[in-house]
Amino acid sequence: NTAASIASFENTRSKVQAALEILTETAGDKASLLASLQGKRSFTPDDFGKKAQSIEHILQAVYDILSAKTGIEDCKSNLARLHVSKDMLQPWLALDEPMNFKGTACTAAFIGSFAGLRHAEDIEKLVPDAYVEIVSAAKTRTNVFILCDKTHKEQTFSVLRDNGFFLPTDPSDKTPAEQVVEIDTKITALEQEIEAYTQKIISFDGLQKDLEFAIDYLSMRADKYQALSKLGMTNHTFVLSGYIPKK
């Protein structure tokens, strides 16, 4: 099945090309990247044979480079999510209680937000028997901590909700400051992981020529099967079509 073989060689060649680009970008060898785009290079039969014997070793390096690059991208995605989470916690840093704090034996607590800018006096008018603390306020959102007698819990929450109050979707059992410390620890670990992956890629610096050879080698193999696909063959005969110069 020449079509499957051609597809396999071309797929592997694409991976080698990607690995060379990653190595060039990370280790910095623009000459190698340009050379890889200039077509097949010349090799003596002996050199070609020796390098062909090491193709599996070269391909293993390719897979290691691609794997390290995938690891870097995964870490960067996780870093982006962590930074978003950290930014979302910034307005809550003045809160000394965990986000899921519900109150004490005698009190009920409501930690949440109103859309838009609200003042403590306005909220106190809604729930005059409750303690209202503005944790942070901006034009788009006001974050609050409200405490009331437990006997007034349902009534207080109903009034707050009817006036646009909403609870956080996934409240933590840690204070916002504690959450930020945890996030910073995870960010540091991911940054170290990215550096380790980067050094893994850089460790292959010097392999650029071998990767260039692998690109040529796989191109030649694909070309070979491409040519075979154009031949009509049986076990004993083949048909070759083409042109010869007129005598």
mmCIF file of C-alpha atoms in Angstrom:
data_model
loop_
_atom_site.group_PDB
_atom_site.id
_atom_site.type_symbol
_atom_site.label_atom_id
_atom_site.label_comp_id
_atom_site.label_asym_id
_atom_site.label_seq_id
_atom_site.Cartn_x
_atom_site.Cartn_y
_atom_site.Cartn_z
ATOM 1 C CA ASN A 1 0.000 0.000 0.000
ATOM 2 C CA THR A 2 2.142 2.852 -1.300
ATOM 3 C CA ALA A 3 -0.370 5.520 -0.294
ATOM 4 C CA ALA A 4 -0.131 4.527 3.379
ATOM 5 C CA SER A 5 3.671 4.447 3.211
ATOM 6 C CA ILE A 6 3.821 7.854 1.543
ATOM 7 C CA ALA A 7 1.475 9.324 4.174
ATOM 8 C CA SER A 8 3.581 7.817 6.969
ATOM 9 C CA PHE A 9 6.853 9.228 5.626
ATOM 10 C CA GLU A 10 5.317 12.658 5.027
ATOM 11 C CA ASN A 11 3.764 12.706 8.499
ATOM 12 C CA THR A 12 7.094 11.802 10.109
ATOM 13 C CA ARG A 13 8.892 14.373 7.963
ATOM 14 C CA SER A 14 6.463 17.043 9.192
ATOM 15 C CA LYS A 15 7.272 16.090 12.774
ATOM 16 C CA VAL A 16 11.010 16.341 12.096
ATOM 17 C CA GLN A 17 10.491 19.758 10.498
ATOM 18 C CA ALA A 18 8.471 20.878 13.520
ATOM 19 C CA ALA A 19 11.190 19.601 15.878
ATOM 20 C CA LEU A 20 13.858 21.482 13.930
ATOM 21 C CA GLU A 21 11.829 24.690 14.112
ATOM 22 C CA ILE A 22 11.324 24.223 17.875
ATOM 23 C CA LEU A 23 15.034 23.548 18.415
ATOM 24 C CA THR A 24 15.982 26.536 16.262
ATOM 25 C CA GLU A 25 13.559 28.811 18.080
ATOM 26 C CA THR A 26 14.706 27.619 21.507
ATOM 27 C CA ALA A 27 18.446 27.166 20.984
ATOM 28 C CA GLY A 28 18.817 29.812 18.281
ATOM 29 C CA ASP A 29 20.267 28.568 15.005
ATOM 30 C CA LYS A 30 18.534 30.408 12.166
ATOM 31 C CA ALA A 31 20.983 29.020 9.600
ATOM 32 C CA SER A 32 19.743 25.464 10.176
ATOM 33 C CA LEU A 33 16.108 26.458 9.778
ATOM 34 C CA LEU A 34 16.868 28.252 6.502
ATOM 35 C CA ALA A 35 18.891 25.292 5.273
ATOM 36 C CA SER A 36 15.976 22.938 5.939
ATOM 37 C CA LEU A 37 13.848 24.990 3.551
ATOM 38 C CA GLN A 38 16.356 24.930 0.678
ATOM 39 C CA GLY A 39 15.669 21.414 -0.586
ATOM 40 C CA LYS A 40 17.704 18.228 -0.457
ATOM 41 C CA ARG A 41 21.403 18.396 0.392
ATOM 42 C CA SER A 42 24.222 16.383 -1.196
ATOM 43 C CA PHE A 43 25.691 13.353 0.590
ATOM 44 C CA THR A 44 28.228 10.775 -0.482
ATOM 45 C CA PRO A 45 26.841 7.199 -0.553
ATOM 46 C CA ASP A 46 28.964 6.305 2.486
ATOM 47 C CA ASP A 47 27.798 9.326 4.490
ATOM 48 C CA PHE A 48 24.193 8.690 3.515
ATOM 49 C CA GLY A 49 24.413 5.041 4.562
ATOM 50 C CA LYS A 50 25.968 5.860 7.925
ATOM 51 C CA LYS A 51 23.411 8.524 8.718
ATOM 52 C CA ALA A 52 20.548 6.303 7.575
ATOM 53 C CA GLN A 53 21.589 3.754 10.193
ATOM 54 C CA SER A 54 21.067 6.379 12.915
ATOM 55 C CA ILE A 55 17.615 7.481 11.728
ATOM 56 C CA GLU A 56 15.817 5.801 14.652
ATOM 57 C CA HIS A 57 18.065 7.617 17.116
ATOM 58 C CA ILE A 58 17.346 10.905 15.331
ATOM 59 C CA LEU A 59 13.603 10.241 15.370
ATOM 60 C CA GLN A 60 13.713 9.491 19.092
ATOM 61 C CA ALA A 61 15.248 12.930 19.622
ATOM 62 C CA VAL A 62 12.439 14.381 17.491
ATOM 63 C CA TYR A 63 9.798 12.785 19.703
ATOM 64 C CA ASP A 64 11.607 14.029 22.832
ATOM 65 C CA ILE A 65 11.696 17.591 21.467
ATOM 66 C CA LEU A 66 8.022 17.499 20.488
ATOM 67 C CA SER A 67 7.079 16.034 23.868
ATOM 68 C CA ALA A 68 8.989 18.776 25.689
ATOM 69 C CA LYS A 69 7.292 21.430 23.561
ATOM 70 C CA THR A 70 3.880 19.924 24.377
ATOM 71 C CA GLY A 71 4.834 20.016 28.058
ATOM 72 C CA ILE A 72 5.733 23.699 27.760
ATOM 73 C CA GLU A 73 2.422 24.522 26.068
ATOM 74 C CA ASP A 74 0.461 22.607 28.714
ATOM 75 C CA CYS A 75 2.298 24.470 31.482
ATOM 76 C CA LYS A 76 1.610 27.800 29.798
ATOM 77 C CA SER A 77 -2.102 26.966 29.557
ATOM 78 C CA ASN A 78 -2.178 26.101 33.250
ATOM 79 C CA LEU A 79 -0.265 29.282 34.065
ATOM 80 C CA ALA A 80 -2.811 31.366 32.185
ATOM 81 C CA ARG A 81 -5.663 29.780 34.162
ATOM 82 C CA LEU A 82 -3.845 30.349 37.453
ATOM 83 C CA HIS A 83 -3.214 34.011 36.653
ATOM 84 C CA VAL A 84 -6.906 34.459 35.856
ATOM 85 C CA SER A 85 -7.835 32.841 39.184
ATOM 86 C CA LYS A 86 -5.349 35.056 41.016
ATOM 87 C CA ASP A 87 -6.711 38.195 39.337
ATOM 88 C CA MET A 88 -10.246 37.207 40.331
ATOM 89 C CA LEU A 89 -9.147 36.935 43.973
ATOM 90 C CA GLN A 90 -7.521 40.373 44.140
ATOM 91 C CA PRO A 91 -10.761 42.235 45.014
ATOM 92 C CA TRP A 92 -11.334 39.790 47.891
ATOM 93 C CA LEU A 93 -7.948 40.036 49.617
ATOM 94 C CA ALA A 94 -9.336 42.235 52.401
ATOM 95 C CA LEU A 95 -11.682 39.404 53.440
ATOM 96 C CA ASP A 96 -10.369 37.581 56.505
ATOM 97 C CA GLU A 97 -12.812 34.672 56.306
ATOM 98 C CA PRO A 98 -12.926 31.733 53.886
ATOM 99 C CA MET A 99 -15.195 32.315 50.909
ATOM 100 C CA ASN A 100 -17.516 29.504 52.042
ATOM 101 C CA PHE A 101 -17.914 30.883 55.579
ATOM 102 C CA LYS A 102 -21.579 30.508 56.568
ATOM 103 C CA GLY A 103 -21.505 32.094 60.008
ATOM 104 C CA THR A 104 -21.365 30.907 63.616
ATOM 105 C CA ALA A 105 -23.755 29.140 65.964
ATOM 106 C CA CYS A 106 -25.741 32.345 66.384
ATOM 107 C CA THR A 107 -25.092 34.208 63.125
ATOM 108 C CA ALA A 108 -25.523 33.705 59.402
ATOM 109 C CA ALA A 109 -22.936 35.074 56.973
ATOM 110 C CA PHE A 110 -23.353 35.977 53.322
ATOM 111 C CA ILE A 111 -20.256 36.491 51.213
ATOM 112 C CA GLY A 112 -21.029 37.552 47.681
ATOM 113 C CA SER A 113 -21.493 40.369 45.231
ATOM 114 C CA PHE A 114 -23.806 42.934 43.697
ATOM 115 C CA ALA A 115 -23.514 43.981 40.082
ATOM 116 C CA GLY A 116 -22.450 47.618 39.777
ATOM 117 C CA LEU A 117 -21.352 50.049 42.460
ATOM 118 C CA ARG A 118 -23.164 49.836 45.806
ATOM 119 C CA HIS A 119 -22.608 51.728 49.066
ATOM 120 C CA ALA A 120 -22.848 50.192 52.536
ATOM 121 C CA GLU A 121 -25.577 52.654 53.511
ATOM 122 C CA ASP A 122 -27.770 51.532 50.618
ATOM 123 C CA ILE A 123 -27.385 47.856 51.519
ATOM 124 C CA GLU A 124 -28.022 48.558 55.216
ATOM 125 C CA LYS A 125 -31.357 50.101 54.279
ATOM 126 C CA LEU A 126 -32.317 46.781 52.667
ATOM 127 C CA VAL A 127 -31.287 44.720 55.723
ATOM 128 C CA PRO A 128 -31.243 47.137 58.680
ATOM 129 C CA ASP A 129 -30.657 44.392 61.251
ATOM 130 C CA ALA A 130 -27.533 43.078 59.520
ATOM 131 C CA TYR A 131 -23.868 44.043 59.642
ATOM 132 C CA VAL A 132 -22.636 45.100 56.188
ATOM 133 C CA GLU A 133 -18.982 45.330 55.175
ATOM 134 C CA ILE A 134 -17.830 46.370 51.716
ATOM 135 C CA VAL A 135 -14.851 44.190 50.853
ATOM 136 C CA SER A 136 -14.206 45.965 47.565
ATOM 137 C CA ALA A 137 -16.187 48.158 45.187
ATOM 138 C CA ALA A 138 -15.914 49.174 41.564
ATOM 139 C CA LYS A 139 -18.223 50.401 38.828
ATOM 140 C CA THR A 140 -18.895 46.862 37.639
ATOM 141 C CA ARG A 141 -19.147 44.966 40.955
ATOM 142 C CA THR A 142 -19.367 45.399 44.707
ATOM 143 C CA ASN A 143 -18.128 42.546 46.915
ATOM 144 C CA VAL A 144 -19.618 42.344 50.396
ATOM 145 C CA PHE A 145 -19.550 40.497 53.696
ATOM 146 C CA ILE A 146 -22.919 40.525 55.483
ATOM 147 C CA LEU A 147 -23.663 39.102 58.916
ATOM 148 C CA CYS A 148 -27.067 38.767 60.548
ATOM 149 C CA ASP A 149 -28.775 36.934 63.388
ATOM 150 C CA LYS A 150 -29.342 33.323 62.424
ATOM 151 C CA THR A 151 -33.077 33.675 63.058
ATOM 152 C CA HIS A 152 -33.190 36.229 60.221
ATOM 153 C CA LYS A 153 -31.150 34.123 57.782
ATOM 154 C CA GLU A 154 -33.860 33.219 55.256
ATOM 155 C CA GLN A 155 -35.488 36.637 55.256
ATOM 156 C CA THR A 156 -32.157 38.451 54.899
ATOM 157 C CA PHE A 157 -30.998 36.271 52.033
ATOM 158 C CA SER A 158 -34.332 36.642 50.242
ATOM 159 C CA VAL A 159 -34.143 40.439 50.395
ATOM 160 C CA LEU A 160 -30.519 40.464 49.264
ATOM 161 C CA ARG A 161 -31.192 38.105 46.382
ATOM 162 C CA ASP A 162 -34.195 40.110 45.229
ATOM 163 C CA ASN A 163 -31.937 43.149 45.042
ATOM 164 C CA GLY A 164 -29.290 41.546 42.852
ATOM 165 C CA PHE A 165 -27.055 39.836 45.401
ATOM 166 C CA PHE A 166 -25.350 36.632 44.210
ATOM 167 C CA LEU A 167 -23.008 34.099 45.806
ATOM 168 C CA PRO A 168 -19.661 32.930 44.378
ATOM 169 C CA THR A 169 -19.994 29.843 42.173
ATOM 170 C CA ASP A 170 -17.233 27.779 43.789
ATOM 171 C CA PRO A 171 -16.412 29.153 47.256
ATOM 172 C CA SER A 172 -13.228 27.889 48.881
ATOM 173 C CA ASP A 173 -12.654 26.818 52.447
ATOM 174 C CA LYS A 174 -9.555 29.033 52.494
ATOM 175 C CA THR A 175 -9.277 32.799 52.769
ATOM 176 C CA PRO A 176 -8.533 34.678 49.528
ATOM 177 C CA ALA A 177 -5.034 35.481 50.791
ATOM 178 C CA GLU A 178 -4.377 31.784 51.468
ATOM 179 C CA GLN A 179 -5.631 30.916 48.006
ATOM 180 C CA VAL A 180 -3.274 33.448 46.439
ATOM 181 C CA VAL A 181 -0.327 31.911 48.311
ATOM 182 C CA GLU A 182 -1.299 28.477 46.970
ATOM 183 C CA ILE A 183 -1.640 29.843 43.449
ATOM 184 C CA ASP A 184 1.767 31.544 43.647
ATOM 185 C CA THR A 185 3.305 28.229 44.723
ATOM 186 C CA LYS A 186 1.735 26.480 41.724
ATOM 187 C CA ILE A 187 2.887 29.269 39.401
ATOM 188 C CA THR A 188 6.471 28.912 40.632
ATOM 189 C CA ALA A 189 6.338 25.127 40.122
ATOM 190 C CA LEU A 190 5.016 25.519 36.577
ATOM 191 C CA GLU A 191 7.663 28.109 35.719
ATOM 192 C CA GLN A 192 10.331 25.683 36.935
ATOM 193 C CA GLU A 193 8.748 22.926 34.860
ATOM 194 C CA ILE A 194 8.814 25.144 31.761
ATOM 195 C CA GLU A 195 12.501 25.857 32.385
ATOM 196 C CA ALA A 196 13.217 22.111 32.696
ATOM 197 C CA TYR A 197 11.412 21.395 29.412
ATOM 198 C CA THR A 198 13.281 24.266 27.762
ATOM 199 C CA GLN A 199 16.642 22.904 28.923
ATOM 200 C CA LYS A 200 15.602 19.474 27.620
ATOM 201 C CA ILE A 201 15.119 20.977 24.169
ATOM 202 C CA ILE A 202 18.371 22.947 24.354
ATOM 203 C CA SER A 203 20.205 19.714 25.226
ATOM 204 C CA PHE A 204 19.651 18.681 21.595
ATOM 205 C CA ASP A 205 21.477 21.749 20.289
ATOM 206 C CA GLY A 206 23.962 20.466 17.707
ATOM 207 C CA LEU A 207 21.508 17.938 16.304
ATOM 208 C CA GLN A 208 20.264 20.361 13.641
ATOM 209 C CA LYS A 209 22.317 18.755 10.836
ATOM 210 C CA ASP A 210 20.958 15.333 11.715
ATOM 211 C CA LEU A 211 17.410 16.683 11.643
ATOM 212 C CA GLU A 212 18.090 18.243 8.245
ATOM 213 C CA PHE A 213 19.318 14.858 7.024
ATOM 214 C CA ALA A 214 16.206 13.145 8.409
ATOM 215 C CA ILE A 215 14.006 15.586 6.473
ATOM 216 C CA ASP A 216 15.886 14.731 3.256
ATOM 217 C CA TYR A 217 15.874 10.999 4.028
ATOM 218 C CA LEU A 218 12.124 10.891 4.640
ATOM 219 C CA SER A 219 11.476 13.037 1.554
ATOM 220 C CA MET A 220 13.467 10.583 -0.550
ATOM 221 C CA ARG A 221 11.584 7.626 0.891
ATOM 222 C CA ALA A 222 8.288 9.326 0.170
ATOM 223 C CA ASP A 223 9.454 10.151 -3.370
ATOM 224 C CA LYS A 224 10.451 6.513 -3.901
ATOM 225 C CA TYR A 225 6.989 5.250 -2.990
ATOM 226 C CA GLN A 226 5.455 8.057 -5.002
ATOM 227 C CA ALA A 227 7.339 6.751 -8.046
ATOM 228 C CA LEU A 228 6.366 3.138 -7.300
ATOM 229 C CA SER A 229 2.716 4.142 -7.166
ATOM 230 C CA LYS A 230 2.964 5.206 -10.810
ATOM 231 C CA LEU A 231 4.270 1.833 -11.981
ATOM 232 C CA GLY A 232 2.075 -1.020 -13.162
ATOM 233 C CA MET A 233 3.592 -4.125 -11.547
ATOM 234 C CA THR A 234 3.058 -7.883 -11.140
ATOM 235 C CA ASN A 235 5.388 -10.484 -9.626
ATOM 236 C CA HIS A 236 7.207 -10.837 -12.941
ATOM 237 C CA THR A 237 6.620 -7.664 -14.944
ATOM 238 C CA PHE A 238 6.282 -3.922 -14.629
ATOM 239 C CA VAL A 239 5.101 -1.139 -16.897
ATOM 240 C CA LEU A 240 7.064 2.098 -17.075
ATOM 241 C CA SER A 241 5.817 5.082 -19.043
ATOM 242 C CA GLY A 242 7.847 8.115 -19.955
ATOM 243 C CA TYR A 243 9.808 9.853 -22.693
ATOM 244 C CA ILE A 244 13.164 9.399 -24.447
ATOM 245 C CA PRO A 245 14.940 11.888 -26.708
ATOM 246 C CA LYS A 246 14.207 11.521 -30.430
ATOM 247 C CA LYS A 247 17.240 10.281 -32.408
#
